[in-house]
Amino acid sequence: MTGRYHLRVEYEVGGQPSAAFLHALREDLTHYDAAADFRAGVLTVRLAIGADSPVDAARGVDFVQVSVLRHGPLHLARMIGYDVVAADRARARREADQHFVELAGLAEVAQITGYSKGRVSQLREDLSPYLLQVLASGPIYRAAGVRRFAAENPKSPRGVRPSEIPLTPLERSLLDVLAATAAGVDLPALAEAHRFVPDAIEGVLGNGRQVLLHAQPDGSELAAAFSALLMHGLVRTRMIYQKERTARGAGHEEDLVVSLTSKGERHSGIRPRTADGQEDSP
C-alpha cells in the first residue's frame, strides 16, 4: 500500500553553501516539498515522497544527489548518510526536535514568494503569523510558514512583464515545446533548424504537467539548451521512477521527467487552455 515517507539526506560540506544554491535545491525538488539547510558544516536536504515502502522511498537519495551535483560548485567531502521514516513518525520526531527551524530573511522570502524585497517589506502584516524575531538586518520568519503563505497567495503573472532572459533560438524553441506539451496545446511553429526538438519528447506523465524528455548525448545542442533552461531556473527535473520505466518499457532508463517552474511558465510563449477549451490569454 502506498504511503508517505520523509527522507533526510546529509552531507559534510567543505565551505558555506550560498543562499542561491540552497534555493536551487528547493526549486529543483519542489515536487517533493523539499527543504534544505546548512548548519555546523552539514548540508541537510529533506523530501516527502509517496512510495510503497521505505526501500522504495530511498530512491529520493538519487534525486538529491543529482540536484546537488547539478547546482555546484560545491565541495562535498562525503555523504554522511540518509534515513527514511513514515510521515506520522517523522512528525513525532520533528516535535521532539524543536531546535530545528528553517529561517527566512527578506532575501529568502523574496525567493520563495517571487516578490521584490520592497514588496516583501509591505507584506509584514500578512507574514506576521510566521515572524520569529526582528534583527537589525530585518525580520526573520519561519520558512515553512512563508511557503504556506506563497501557496495560498500565489503571485499572478498577469499584467507583469517578466524580465528578459537571454535565451538562444534553440533554447526558446525547447522551452516552448516543453510548455506546449505540458499544457496539452498545439506545438508552436518552429524554425526549420529546430524541427527536431519535438522528437526528444517521449510524452507526458502523471497529471500531464510532467514531460518525459529522452536522454540526450553529452555535448549535443539539445543537451546544452536544456542545461541553459535549468541554469535560468525555467525548468526542474527528476529521474524517472522504476514504475514509470517499467510502464514505458526498455530504453527509458536515462530519461528525465521535466516540469516548468512558475518562472518558466511566465517566460514561455505558450498559454494553457481554459475550461472552455480556449487558450488562456496573458
C-alpha positions as semicolon CSV with decimal commas, in nm:
position;residue;x (nm);y (nm);z (nm)
1;M;0,000;0,000;0,000
2;T;0,137;0,339;-0,098
3;G;0,222;0,564;0,195
4;R;0,404;0,889;0,255
5;Y;0,762;0,889;0,377
6;H;1,007;1,156;0,481
7;L;1,364;1,125;0,357
8;R;1,661;1,307;0,510
9;V;1,998;1,318;0,329
10;E;2,304;1,473;0,494
11;Y;2,640;1,584;0,354
12;E;2,953;1,701;0,530
13;V;3,034;2,016;0,334
14;G;3,366;2,194;0,293
15;G;3,256;2,557;0,279
16;Q;2,941;2,763;0,323
17;P;2,676;2,692;0,054
18;S;2,527;3,007;-0,094
19;A;2,164;3,105;-0,045
20;A;2,122;3,073;-0,423
21;F;2,246;2,713;-0,409
22;L;2,002;2,620;-0,130
23;H;1,718;2,789;-0,318
24;A;1,810;2,599;-0,637
25;L;1,794;2,269;-0,448
26;R;1,449;2,350;-0,309
27;E;1,324;2,462;-0,651
28;D;1,467;2,154;-0,822
29;L;1,298;1,922;-0,570
30;T;0,984;2,127;-0,503
31;H;0,766;1,836;-0,621
32;Y;0,874;1,660;-0,301
33;D;0,815;1,957;-0,065
34;A;1,191;1,988;-0,032
35;A;1,367;2,172;0,248
36;A;1,741;2,237;0,255
37;D;1,951;2,395;0,529
38;F;2,313;2,420;0,639
39;R;2,429;2,412;1,000
40;A;2,763;2,334;1,163
41;G;2,922;2,212;0,840
42;V;2,633;1,981;0,749
43;L;2,403;2,023;0,450
44;T;2,066;1,859;0,515
45;V;1,805;1,800;0,244
46;R;1,457;1,673;0,334
47;L;1,198;1,531;0,095
48;A;0,843;1,396;0,130
49;I;0,787;1,101;-0,104
50;G;0,491;0,879;-0,182
51;A;0,610;0,519;-0,203
52;D;0,511;0,157;-0,144
53;S;0,782;0,105;0,118
54;P;1,078;0,278;0,288
55;V;1,310;0,098;0,044
56;D;1,118;0,243;-0,250
57;A;1,123;0,589;-0,088
58;A;1,502;0,571;-0,064
59;R;1,519;0,635;-0,440
60;G;1,494;1,002;-0,340
61;V;1,864;0,987;-0,247
62;D;1,942;0,974;-0,619
63;F;1,721;1,277;-0,685
64;V;1,903;1,474;-0,416
65;Q;2,244;1,367;-0,541
66;V;2,166;1,468;-0,900
67;S;2,041;1,809;-0,786
68;V;2,337;1,873;-0,556
69;L;2,588;1,792;-0,829
70;R;2,396;1,994;-1,090
71;H;2,391;2,315;-0,889
72;G;2,757;2,327;-0,780
73;P;3,025;2,439;-0,746
74;L;3,011;2,282;-0,403
75;H;3,282;2,068;-0,247
76;L;3,116;1,772;-0,082
77;A;3,362;1,590;0,142
78;R;3,125;1,298;0,176
79;M;2,764;1,197;0,219
80;I;2,721;1,129;0,589
81;G;2,412;0,921;0,534
82;Y;2,036;0,923;0,495
83;D;1,728;0,794;0,669
84;V;1,368;0,725;0,573
85;V;1,075;0,732;0,814
86;A;0,697;0,715;0,775
87;A;0,532;1,058;0,773
88;D;0,348;1,012;1,102
89;R;0,669;0,909;1,278
90;A;0,858;1,195;1,113
91;R;0,608;1,439;1,258
92;A;0,666;1,299;1,605
93;R;1,041;1,323;1,555
94;R;1,017;1,687;1,450
95;E;0,811;1,768;1,756
96;A;1,081;1,608;1,969
97;D;1,348;1,808;1,783
98;Q;1,215;2,159;1,834
99;H;1,555;2,321;1,796
100;F;1,541;2,280;1,415
101;V;1,364;2,568;1,243
102;E;1,439;2,671;0,884
103;L;1,465;3,051;0,876
104;A;1,393;3,305;0,604
105;G;1,505;3,667;0,589
106;L;1,395;3,924;0,332
107;A;1,605;3,769;0,054
108;E;1,472;3,418;0,120
109;V;1,111;3,542;0,145
110;A;1,156;3,720;-0,190
111;Q;1,287;3,399;-0,347
112;I;1,003;3,189;-0,208
113;T;0,720;3,429;-0,299
114;G;0,860;3,573;-0,621
115;Y;0,816;3,930;-0,496
116;S;1,079;4,202;-0,473
117;K;1,234;4,279;-0,134
118;G;1,043;4,608;-0,134
119;R;0,713;4,429;-0,185
120;V;0,807;4,175;0,084
121;S;0,856;4,461;0,330
122;Q;0,496;4,566;0,259
123;L;0,373;4,216;0,348
124;R;0,494;4,222;0,709
125;E;0,139;4,222;0,848
126;D;0,037;3,928;0,627
127;L;0,352;3,738;0,724
128;S;0,330;3,825;1,095
129;P;0,197;3,477;1,195
130;Y;0,533;3,337;1,084
131;L;0,755;3,607;1,237
132;L;1,018;3,476;1,481
133;Q;1,235;3,779;1,552
134;V;1,329;4,122;1,421
135;L;1,704;4,180;1,390
136;A;1,899;4,484;1,279
137;S;1,911;4,325;0,933
138;G;1,532;4,287;0,924
139;P;1,256;4,041;1,019
140;I;1,322;3,666;1,039
141;Y;1,037;3,425;0,953
142;R;0,971;3,053;0,961
143;A;1,043;2,940;0,605
144;A;0,771;2,675;0,620
145;G;0,514;2,941;0,704
146;V;0,632;3,163;0,420
147;R;0,594;2,873;0,177
148;R;0,242;2,816;0,307
149;F;0,163;3,184;0,251
150;A;0,308;3,169;-0,103
151;A;0,100;2,859;-0,185
152;E;-0,219;3,019;-0,055
153;N;-0,149;3,357;-0,219
154;P;0,026;3,284;-0,550
155;K;0,165;3,581;-0,733
156;S;-0,031;3,636;-1,051
157;P;0,180;3,681;-1,365
158;R;-0,100;3,877;-1,533
159;G;-0,002;4,230;-1,621
160;V;0,358;4,166;-1,517
161;R;0,622;4,181;-1,787
162;P;0,883;3,921;-1,698
163;S;1,245;4,035;-1,704
164;E;1,422;3,932;-2,020
165;I;1,628;3,613;-2,016
166;P;1,891;3,581;-2,290
167;L;1,772;3,257;-2,449
168;T;1,909;3,140;-2,781
169;P;1,654;3,049;-3,053
170;L;1,708;2,678;-2,979
171;E;1,661;2,729;-2,603
172;R;1,343;2,926;-2,670
173;S;1,211;2,652;-2,900
174;L;1,282;2,383;-2,639
175;L;1,111;2,584;-2,363
176;D;0,801;2,643;-2,576
177;V;0,780;2,277;-2,688
178;L;0,804;2,159;-2,325
179;A;0,540;2,414;-2,220
180;A;0,303;2,323;-2,503
181;T;0,335;1,951;-2,430
182;A;0,270;2,004;-2,059
183;A;-0,027;2,235;-2,129
184;G;-0,179;1,999;-2,386
185;V;-0,193;2,262;-2,661
186;D;-0,068;2,262;-3,019
187;L;0,308;2,277;-3,060
188;P;0,444;2,615;-3,169
189;A;0,568;2,678;-3,520
190;L;0,940;2,605;-3,525
191;A;1,219;2,720;-3,750
192;E;1,342;2,456;-3,994
193;A;1,662;2,408;-3,794
194;H;1,464;2,335;-3,476
195;R;1,202;2,091;-3,604
196;F;1,392;1,804;-3,443
197;V;1,312;1,936;-3,093
198;P;0,971;1,762;-3,052
199;D;1,139;1,429;-3,133
200;A;1,307;1,446;-2,791
201;I;0,969;1,445;-2,612
202;E;0,860;1,095;-2,512
203;G;0,520;1,201;-2,375
204;V;0,362;1,318;-2,052
205;L;0,336;1,157;-1,710
206;G;0,101;1,171;-1,414
207;N;-0,139;1,463;-1,439
208;G;0,009;1,566;-1,772
209;R;0,212;1,852;-1,629
210;Q;0,529;1,643;-1,628
211;V;0,702;1,580;-1,960
212;L;0,928;1,284;-2,030
213;L;1,240;1,406;-2,211
214;H;1,456;1,149;-2,388
215;A;1,817;1,144;-2,266
216;Q;2,044;1,349;-2,494
217;P;2,412;1,275;-2,568
218;D;2,656;1,484;-2,367
219;G;2,775;1,780;-2,569
220;S;2,477;1,780;-2,805
221;E;2,299;2,102;-2,895
222;L;1,980;1,996;-2,721
223;A;2,163;1,887;-2,404
224;A;2,331;2,229;-2,389
225;A;1,997;2,405;-2,445
226;F;1,832;2,205;-2,167
227;S;2,122;2,284;-1,930
228;A;2,066;2,653;-2,002
229;L;1,696;2,625;-1,911
230;L;1,798;2,459;-1,582
231;M;2,056;2,729;-1,513
232;H;1,796;3,003;-1,563
233;G;1,552;2,825;-1,329
234;L;1,291;2,779;-1,603
235;V;1,253;2,402;-1,558
236;R;1,309;2,144;-1,290
237;T;1,374;1,777;-1,336
238;R;1,393;1,440;-1,168
239;M;1,496;1,090;-1,269
240;I;1,226;0,859;-1,398
241;Y;1,084;0,625;-1,132
242;Q;1,124;0,249;-1,158
243;K;0,746;0,202;-1,202
244;E;0,741;0,462;-1,479
245;R;1,032;0,293;-1,657
246;T;0,853;-0,041;-1,633
247;A;0,533;0,109;-1,777
248;R;0,727;0,267;-2,065
249;G;0,938;-0,037;-2,142
250;A;1,307;-0,063;-2,219
251;G;1,511;0,231;-2,343
252;H;1,399;0,493;-2,093
253;E;1,646;0,431;-1,811
254;E;1,828;0,764;-1,861
255;D;1,523;0,975;-1,949
256;L;1,435;1,279;-1,740
257;V;1,099;1,392;-1,610
258;V;1,070;1,767;-1,668
259;S;0,822;2,025;-1,543
260;L;0,821;2,400;-1,587
261;T;0,872;2,624;-1,286
262;S;0,638;2,919;-1,237
263;K;0,920;3,131;-1,380
264;G;0,937;2,905;-1,685
265;E;0,562;2,929;-1,737
266;R;0,584;3,310;-1,728
267;H;0,868;3,321;-1,979
268;S;0,718;3,069;-2,216
269;G;0,515;3,192;-2,508
270;I;0,264;2,909;-2,451
271;R;-0,065;2,959;-2,269
272;P;-0,266;2,667;-2,125
273;R;-0,627;2,610;-2,227
274;T;-0,906;2,745;-2,010
275;A;-1,209;2,541;-1,902
276;D;-1,391;2,623;-2,227
277;G;-1,105;2,488;-2,437
278;Q;-0,965;2,828;-2,538
279;E;-0,605;2,926;-2,481
280;D;-0,559;3,144;-2,175
281;S;-0,460;3,499;-2,258
282;P;-0,159;3,658;-2,087
